[in-house]
Amino acid sequence: GEEWDPDHPLFWETVPENAREHPDLQALFSDYEGTGDDMANNRKNWGNSAFKTGQESAEKLRELKKKSNKTDEEIEECKKLKTAVVRKYTEARTQYDDALKQDIDSKEIRSILLTNRAAVELSSRNYGKAIQDCKDAIEANPSNIRAYQRATKAYKELEKYDEALRMCAEGLKISDKDDVLLKEKASIEKKVQMERLFQEKRMAEKNQAKEEFMKKVQVILPEIKKRGIVMGHPLYNTQQQYQSEIHLDDEKNLHWPVMFLYGEFNQSDFVRDHNEQHSFDSILNMLFNPNDPPPSWDPDRLYRPDNVEIYVELGETKPITGAAPSKKRLLKVKTTTPLIKVLTHGSYVVPGFPVFHIVRQNSQFRAEFLKRDRDD
C-alpha cells in the first residue's frame, strides 16, 4: 500500500515555527469548514499542548539548577532546556494569538483563550500583559475564576498588594471557597504584614539613630552656639555618622565628622575627625596620597590634591530652629580654608555634619555640576 509521510502534520509531535507555510497543513485547513469557534478551539488545543511541554521543560530546568556542582553535560542541558522553554512558550502564545483572531461567537471561548495566554505571560514574567489579558477575560466572562487567580498572582509578583487583594476579593465573590484564591489571599496578607513591620522597624531605627545623634549635638550645643554655627536636620542617614560624634579637644577646638562626595563616580568618603581649625589641604593629601593605592573607583588617579575643587551647598537643609534656609546655591571653598570658616558662613546650615562636593578641574562633570539649578 501507499507509505505514510512522517513529515505530514498529522504525525507532528511539536509544531514547527514555520507551520503556517507547510502545504499539507494549509490543505488540511482549507478542507475544513468549521466555525470560528471550532478553529479557535483547535488553535487553543495546540497552544495548550505547547505550553504544557514548556512547563515540563521549565520544571526540569528548575530541578537541574538546584544542583550546586553541575557537570559540563548538565550545564549544556540547562542551556537546551532554557531554549526549549522560550520556544514552547512562544509557540503557545502564537497559537493563542491566532485563535483570538478567529471569528469567535462564544464569549466563554474568548475568555478561556485570554486566560490561557495570560498563563504564558505569567510564566514568562510579563506580568503587565498577563494582567491585561485577565481583565479582558473577565470582561468577556465575569465567572472565569482562573482569570482572577492569574491576575492576583501577577499583581503579587509586581508587589502591587492592594490591587492583588482587590482582584482576589472579586474572585472570591464568584467562588468564596476557591483554594487558589484563598491561599493567595493568605500569602499576600502575610507579605503586607511583614512589609509593614519592616517599615515600622526601619522607621523606629531611623528615629532612634536621629534621636541619639541629636543628643550628642545637645552636649556640645553651647560651643556650637558660641561660634554662631547653625545646625540643621541630617540629610545622610549613614551608619558611620552615628559612630562618629562632634567633640571638643583639650584646646577647646571642635572636631567634626565630615563627608566628601564625588558625584562624577557616585562615591563618597567619610572622615570621622576633622579639626575645625585645620584646612582642607591635609584631608586632600590624605584622601589622594600618591604613596597609597588609588581608590578602586579611580584606578587612573584622575583625582589629585592639585587638580580638584571643593564646593559646599548653602541652603541645603532646614535649621533645627530659626528662620528658613536661604536659597540653594554652591559656594566654592579654597583648599587653604579652615573648616571653621565654612561652618560659620552666614548662609550655611550644617546638615547634621558638614558635607562637601569634590570635583575635578576642567572636567565635563564639573561643567554640568555647576550648571545645575540648586532648587531642583
Short mmCIF file of C-alpha atoms in Angstrom, two decimals:
data_model
loop_
_atom_site.label_atom_id
_atom_site.label_comp_id
_atom_site.label_asym_id
_atom_site.label_seq_id
_atom_site.Cartn_x
_atom_site.Cartn_y
_atom_site.Cartn_z
CA GLY A 1 0.00 0.00 0.00
CA GLU A 2 0.88 3.71 -0.01
CA GLU A 3 3.55 4.74 2.54
CA TRP A 4 2.75 7.42 5.17
CA ASP A 5 4.81 10.60 5.04
CA PRO A 6 6.46 11.03 8.51
CA ASP A 7 6.69 14.80 7.85
CA HIS A 8 2.94 15.15 7.42
CA PRO A 9 1.29 17.48 10.01
CA LEU A 10 -0.80 14.57 11.29
CA PHE A 11 2.40 12.99 12.64
CA TRP A 12 3.96 16.13 14.19
CA GLU A 13 4.87 15.78 17.84
CA THR A 14 5.60 19.51 18.04
CA VAL A 15 4.52 22.38 15.84
CA PRO A 16 7.44 23.93 13.89
CA GLU A 17 7.83 27.72 13.75
CA ASN A 18 7.07 27.79 10.00
CA ALA A 19 3.97 25.61 10.40
CA ARG A 20 1.70 28.03 8.55
CA GLU A 21 3.81 27.73 5.40
CA HIS A 22 3.56 23.92 5.27
CA PRO A 23 1.45 23.00 2.20
CA ASP A 24 -0.07 19.87 3.80
CA LEU A 25 -1.20 21.89 6.83
CA GLN A 26 -2.69 24.58 4.59
CA ALA A 27 -4.55 21.85 2.71
CA LEU A 28 -5.93 20.43 5.95
CA PHE A 29 -7.28 23.80 7.00
CA SER A 30 -8.61 24.67 3.56
CA ASP A 31 -10.60 21.42 3.54
CA TYR A 32 -12.04 22.17 6.96
CA GLU A 33 -15.07 24.43 7.03
CA GLY A 34 -15.68 24.62 10.75
CA THR A 35 -16.98 27.65 12.61
CA GLY A 36 -14.74 30.37 14.01
CA ASP A 37 -15.25 28.85 17.44
CA ASP A 38 -14.08 25.47 16.15
CA MET A 39 -11.00 26.97 14.53
CA ALA A 40 -10.21 28.88 17.71
CA ASN A 41 -10.59 25.72 19.80
CA ASN A 42 -8.18 23.83 17.53
CA ARG A 43 -5.53 26.51 17.96
CA LYS A 44 -6.25 26.65 21.67
CA ASN A 45 -5.54 22.91 21.95
CA TRP A 46 -2.26 23.33 20.07
CA GLY A 47 -1.36 26.20 22.34
CA ASN A 48 -2.21 24.18 25.43
CA SER A 49 -0.01 21.32 24.25
CA ALA A 50 2.93 23.64 23.57
CA PHE A 51 2.51 25.40 26.92
CA LYS A 52 2.37 22.09 28.79
CA THR A 53 5.58 20.95 27.12
CA GLY A 54 7.18 24.29 28.00
CA GLN A 55 6.14 23.92 31.64
CA GLU A 56 7.62 20.42 31.78
CA SER A 57 10.92 21.74 30.42
CA ALA A 58 10.79 24.62 32.92
CA GLU A 59 10.31 22.17 35.80
CA LYS A 60 13.29 20.09 34.63
CA LEU A 61 15.34 23.27 34.40
CA ARG A 62 14.40 24.30 37.95
CA GLU A 63 15.38 20.91 39.33
CA LEU A 64 18.68 20.93 37.46
CA LYS A 65 19.51 24.44 38.68
CA LYS A 66 19.22 23.26 42.28
CA LYS A 67 22.37 21.18 41.86
CA SER A 68 25.41 23.04 43.19
CA ASN A 69 28.14 21.25 41.25
CA LYS A 70 26.96 20.68 37.69
CA THR A 71 28.84 18.66 35.13
CA ASP A 72 29.58 20.14 31.69
CA GLU A 73 26.78 17.98 30.30
CA GLU A 74 24.33 19.33 32.86
CA ILE A 75 25.35 22.91 32.12
CA GLU A 76 24.72 22.25 28.43
CA GLU A 77 21.39 20.61 29.29
CA CYS A 78 20.38 23.76 31.22
CA LYS A 79 21.03 25.85 28.11
CA LYS A 80 18.97 23.49 25.95
CA LEU A 81 16.09 23.44 28.42
CA LYS A 82 16.07 27.23 28.68
CA THR A 83 15.89 27.49 24.89
CA ALA A 84 13.14 24.86 24.80
CA VAL A 85 11.08 26.76 27.40
CA VAL A 86 11.28 30.03 25.46
CA ARG A 87 10.47 28.27 22.18
CA LYS A 88 7.46 26.44 23.59
CA TYR A 89 6.07 29.49 25.37
CA THR A 90 6.45 31.49 22.16
CA GLU A 91 4.74 28.72 20.22
CA ALA A 92 1.85 28.65 22.70
CA ARG A 93 1.48 32.42 22.63
CA THR A 94 1.38 32.37 18.83
CA GLN A 95 -1.37 29.75 18.82
CA TYR A 96 -3.48 31.76 21.28
CA ASP A 97 -2.88 34.92 19.24
CA ASP A 98 -4.09 33.15 16.10
CA ALA A 99 -7.08 31.70 17.93
CA LEU A 100 -8.16 35.12 19.13
CA LYS A 101 -8.06 36.40 15.55
CA GLN A 102 -10.77 33.95 14.54
CA ASP A 103 -14.42 34.95 14.19
CA ILE A 104 -15.38 33.81 17.70
CA ASP A 105 -19.02 33.90 18.76
CA SER A 106 -18.61 32.37 22.21
CA LYS A 107 -17.53 34.84 24.88
CA GLU A 108 -16.60 31.88 27.06
CA ILE A 109 -14.11 30.61 24.47
CA ARG A 110 -12.64 34.09 24.08
CA SER A 111 -12.31 34.37 27.86
CA ILE A 112 -10.55 30.99 28.11
CA LEU A 113 -8.12 31.91 25.33
CA LEU A 114 -7.23 35.17 27.04
CA THR A 115 -6.75 33.39 30.37
CA ASN A 116 -4.54 30.76 28.74
CA ARG A 117 -2.43 33.43 27.09
CA ALA A 118 -2.19 35.14 30.48
CA ALA A 119 -0.73 31.91 31.86
CA VAL A 120 2.02 32.08 29.23
CA GLU A 121 2.72 35.72 30.07
CA LEU A 122 2.74 34.91 33.78
CA SER A 123 5.25 32.11 33.27
CA SER A 124 7.33 34.46 31.07
CA ARG A 125 7.23 37.14 33.80
CA ASN A 126 5.37 39.55 31.54
CA TYR A 127 3.12 40.49 34.43
CA GLY A 128 1.60 43.61 32.90
CA LYS A 129 0.46 41.69 29.81
CA ALA A 130 -0.87 38.88 31.99
CA ILE A 131 -2.98 41.34 33.99
CA GLN A 132 -4.41 42.96 30.86
CA ASP A 133 -5.33 39.57 29.38
CA CYS A 134 -7.03 38.60 32.65
CA LYS A 135 -9.00 41.84 32.73
CA ASP A 136 -10.16 41.25 29.15
CA ALA A 137 -11.03 37.66 30.03
CA ILE A 138 -13.15 38.81 32.98
CA GLU A 139 -14.89 41.35 30.78
CA ALA A 140 -15.77 38.56 28.32
CA ASN A 141 -16.82 36.16 31.08
CA PRO A 142 -17.05 37.54 34.65
CA SER A 143 -17.33 33.97 36.00
CA ASN A 144 -13.89 32.88 34.74
CA ILE A 145 -12.26 32.14 38.10
CA ARG A 146 -8.84 31.39 36.58
CA ALA A 147 -8.65 34.94 35.28
CA TYR A 148 -8.97 36.23 38.85
CA GLN A 149 -6.38 33.71 40.05
CA ARG A 150 -3.77 34.68 37.46
CA ALA A 151 -4.37 38.41 37.75
CA THR A 152 -3.93 38.11 41.53
CA LYS A 153 -0.64 36.26 41.07
CA ALA A 154 0.63 38.83 38.55
CA TYR A 155 -0.21 41.74 40.86
CA LYS A 156 1.53 39.92 43.71
CA GLU A 157 4.68 39.43 41.65
CA LEU A 158 4.68 43.16 40.90
CA GLU A 159 4.30 43.76 44.66
CA LYS A 160 1.08 45.66 43.99
CA TYR A 161 -0.55 44.11 47.01
CA ASP A 162 -3.58 46.40 47.20
CA GLU A 163 -4.55 45.58 43.61
CA ALA A 164 -3.84 41.89 44.22
CA LEU A 165 -6.15 41.80 47.23
CA ARG A 166 -8.88 43.67 45.33
CA MET A 167 -8.70 41.21 42.44
CA CYS A 168 -8.66 38.32 44.89
CA ALA A 169 -11.77 39.68 46.63
CA GLU A 170 -13.60 39.99 43.33
CA GLY A 171 -12.77 36.38 42.53
CA LEU A 172 -13.94 35.17 45.92
CA LYS A 173 -17.30 36.79 45.25
CA ILE A 174 -17.60 34.32 42.36
CA SER A 175 -16.28 31.35 44.32
CA ASP A 176 -15.83 32.02 48.02
CA LYS A 177 -14.14 28.66 48.69
CA ASP A 178 -11.66 28.71 45.81
CA ASP A 179 -8.46 27.15 47.23
CA VAL A 180 -6.11 29.03 44.91
CA LEU A 181 -7.53 32.45 45.76
CA LEU A 182 -7.75 31.70 49.47
CA LYS A 183 -4.07 30.65 49.53
CA GLU A 184 -3.08 33.73 47.52
CA LYS A 185 -5.06 35.94 49.90
CA ALA A 186 -3.32 34.48 52.94
CA SER A 187 0.09 34.77 51.27
CA ILE A 188 -0.42 38.40 50.24
CA GLU A 189 -1.78 39.42 53.64
CA LYS A 190 1.31 37.89 55.25
CA LYS A 191 3.58 39.79 52.87
CA VAL A 192 1.72 43.04 53.60
CA GLN A 193 2.08 42.46 57.33
CA MET A 194 5.80 41.68 57.05
CA GLU A 195 6.35 44.74 54.87
CA ARG A 196 4.52 46.93 57.39
CA LEU A 197 6.57 45.51 60.28
CA PHE A 198 9.77 46.02 58.30
CA GLN A 199 8.89 49.64 57.55
CA GLU A 200 7.93 50.28 61.16
CA LYS A 201 11.22 48.77 62.36
CA ARG A 202 13.17 50.77 59.82
CA MET A 203 11.42 53.99 60.83
CA ALA A 204 11.99 53.23 64.52
CA GLU A 205 15.70 52.62 63.90
CA LYS A 206 15.95 55.80 61.87
CA ASN A 207 14.21 57.84 64.57
CA GLN A 208 16.35 56.28 67.28
CA ALA A 209 19.53 57.00 65.36
CA LYS A 210 18.41 60.56 64.75
CA GLU A 211 17.50 60.97 68.42
CA GLU A 212 20.86 59.65 69.55
CA PHE A 213 22.63 61.93 67.13
CA MET A 214 20.71 64.95 68.37
CA LYS A 215 21.54 64.03 71.98
CA LYS A 216 25.21 64.14 71.07
CA VAL A 217 24.72 67.52 69.45
CA GLN A 218 22.96 68.83 72.55
CA VAL A 219 26.03 68.04 74.69
CA ILE A 220 28.22 70.44 72.73
CA LEU A 221 25.46 72.82 71.65
CA PRO A 222 26.77 75.69 73.81
CA GLU A 223 30.11 75.57 71.95
CA ILE A 224 28.32 75.41 68.60
CA LYS A 225 26.12 78.41 69.50
CA LYS A 226 29.11 80.33 70.77
CA ARG A 227 30.63 80.10 67.30
CA GLY A 228 27.41 81.10 65.56
CA ILE A 229 27.14 77.74 63.74
CA VAL A 230 23.61 76.90 62.59
CA MET A 231 22.69 73.23 62.88
CA GLY A 232 20.15 71.69 60.51
CA HIS A 233 18.37 68.40 60.10
CA PRO A 234 20.59 65.46 59.00
CA LEU A 235 20.40 64.57 55.30
CA TYR A 236 22.55 61.45 55.23
CA ASN A 237 21.44 58.57 57.44
CA THR A 238 24.68 56.58 57.36
CA GLN A 239 25.97 54.05 59.84
CA GLN A 240 29.28 55.89 60.04
CA GLN A 241 27.53 59.12 61.01
CA TYR A 242 26.25 57.70 64.28
CA GLN A 243 29.54 56.02 65.11
CA SER A 244 31.23 59.41 64.96
CA GLU A 245 30.46 62.48 67.01
CA ILE A 246 31.30 66.15 67.32
CA HIS A 247 33.61 66.64 70.28
CA LEU A 248 35.85 69.19 71.98
CA ASP A 249 39.58 68.68 72.43
CA ASP A 250 41.68 69.99 75.33
CA GLU A 251 42.29 73.22 73.44
CA LYS A 252 38.53 73.81 73.08
CA ASN A 253 38.54 73.12 69.34
CA LEU A 254 35.55 71.32 67.85
CA HIS A 255 36.19 68.14 65.87
CA TRP A 256 33.62 67.18 63.22
CA PRO A 257 32.78 64.11 61.16
CA VAL A 258 32.86 65.24 57.50
CA MET A 259 31.54 63.66 54.31
CA PHE A 260 33.07 64.22 50.86
CA LEU A 261 31.01 63.39 47.77
CA TYR A 262 32.39 62.50 44.33
CA GLY A 263 29.32 62.89 42.17
CA GLU A 264 31.18 62.00 38.98
CA PHE A 265 31.54 58.43 40.23
CA ASN A 266 28.67 58.26 42.76
CA GLN A 267 31.22 57.66 45.51
CA SER A 268 31.94 59.20 48.90
CA ASP A 269 34.48 59.35 51.73
CA PHE A 270 33.65 59.79 55.40
CA VAL A 271 36.28 61.41 57.60
CA ARG A 272 35.49 60.75 61.24
CA ASP A 273 37.55 63.53 62.78
CA HIS A 274 38.33 66.92 61.22
CA ASN A 275 39.61 69.71 63.49
CA GLU A 276 37.71 72.92 62.82
CA GLN A 277 40.97 74.88 62.72
CA HIS A 278 42.50 72.67 60.04
CA SER A 279 42.28 73.45 56.34
CA PHE A 280 41.20 71.02 53.63
CA ASP A 281 44.73 70.56 52.27
CA SER A 282 45.56 67.96 54.89
CA ILE A 283 42.40 66.00 54.15
CA LEU A 284 43.01 66.03 50.38
CA ASN A 285 46.59 64.87 50.86
CA MET A 286 45.30 62.01 52.99
CA LEU A 287 42.50 61.03 50.60
CA PHE A 288 44.67 61.18 47.47
CA ASN A 289 48.08 60.25 48.82
CA PRO A 290 50.23 59.22 45.81
CA ASN A 291 52.10 56.76 48.04
CA ASP A 292 48.88 54.84 48.81
CA PRO A 293 46.98 52.56 46.40
CA PRO A 294 44.40 54.54 44.39
CA PRO A 295 40.70 54.22 45.23
CA SER A 296 39.00 51.29 43.47
CA TRP A 297 36.71 53.75 41.69
CA ASP A 298 39.66 55.86 40.46
CA PRO A 299 42.42 53.45 39.38
CA ASP A 300 43.89 56.06 36.98
CA ARG A 301 44.24 58.67 39.77
CA LEU A 302 42.13 61.25 37.99
CA TYR A 303 41.58 62.91 41.37
CA ARG A 304 44.68 64.54 42.87
CA PRO A 305 45.15 67.22 45.55
CA ASP A 306 46.39 69.66 42.89
CA ASN A 307 43.51 69.27 40.40
CA VAL A 308 40.33 69.20 42.47
CA GLU A 309 37.91 71.85 43.67
CA ILE A 310 35.72 71.82 46.77
CA TYR A 311 32.15 73.08 46.92
CA VAL A 312 29.58 73.28 49.69
CA GLU A 313 25.82 73.67 49.24
CA LEU A 314 24.20 76.56 51.05
CA GLY A 315 20.53 76.29 51.98
CA GLU A 316 20.63 72.51 51.58
CA THR A 317 18.60 71.74 54.71
CA LYS A 318 16.31 73.46 57.20
CA PRO A 319 17.68 74.75 60.51
CA ILE A 320 16.54 72.84 63.57
CA THR A 321 15.31 76.16 64.96
CA GLY A 322 15.06 79.62 63.48
CA ALA A 323 14.34 81.02 60.05
CA ALA A 324 14.09 79.05 56.82
CA PRO A 325 17.34 78.49 54.92
CA SER A 326 18.48 80.79 52.15
CA LYS A 327 18.08 79.83 48.50
CA LYS A 328 20.18 76.86 47.47
CA ARG A 329 23.47 77.77 45.86
CA LEU A 330 27.02 76.47 45.62
CA LEU A 331 29.94 78.07 47.41
CA LYS A 332 33.48 77.29 46.27
CA VAL A 333 35.84 76.59 49.16
CA LYS A 334 39.58 77.21 48.90
CA THR A 335 41.66 74.23 49.94
CA THR A 336 43.56 76.51 52.34
CA THR A 337 40.32 77.48 54.13
CA PRO A 338 39.92 76.16 57.69
CA LEU A 339 36.72 74.23 58.35
CA ILE A 340 35.50 76.77 60.94
CA LYS A 341 35.29 79.48 58.28
CA VAL A 342 32.76 77.41 56.29
CA LEU A 343 30.80 76.37 59.38
CA THR A 344 30.33 80.00 60.43
CA HIS A 345 29.36 81.26 56.97
CA GLY A 346 26.17 83.27 57.36
CA SER A 347 24.19 81.17 54.84
CA TYR A 348 25.46 77.72 55.78
CA VAL A 349 23.24 75.32 57.70
CA VAL A 350 25.12 72.19 58.81
CA PRO A 351 23.09 69.14 57.64
CA GLY A 352 23.84 67.03 60.73
CA PHE A 353 27.52 67.06 59.79
CA PRO A 354 29.44 69.02 57.10
CA VAL A 355 29.15 67.70 53.55
CA PHE A 356 31.38 68.82 50.67
CA HIS A 357 31.46 68.08 46.94
CA ILE A 358 34.82 67.36 45.29
CA VAL A 359 35.08 67.78 41.51
CA ARG A 360 37.95 67.70 39.03
CA GLN A 361 39.06 70.94 37.44
CA ASN A 362 38.21 71.32 33.74
CA SER A 363 36.16 68.11 33.71
CA GLN A 364 32.87 67.70 31.86
CA PHE A 365 31.23 66.68 35.12
CA ARG A 366 32.37 69.94 36.76
CA ALA A 367 30.72 71.97 34.00
CA GLU A 368 27.46 70.03 34.37
CA PHE A 369 27.63 70.19 38.17
CA LEU A 370 27.96 73.98 38.22
CA LYS A 371 25.08 74.41 35.76
CA ARG A 372 22.60 72.57 37.96
CA ASP A 373 19.70 74.51 39.41
CA ARG A 374 20.20 74.14 43.14
CA ASP A 375 16.45 74.47 43.74
CA ASP A 376 15.67 71.26 41.81
#
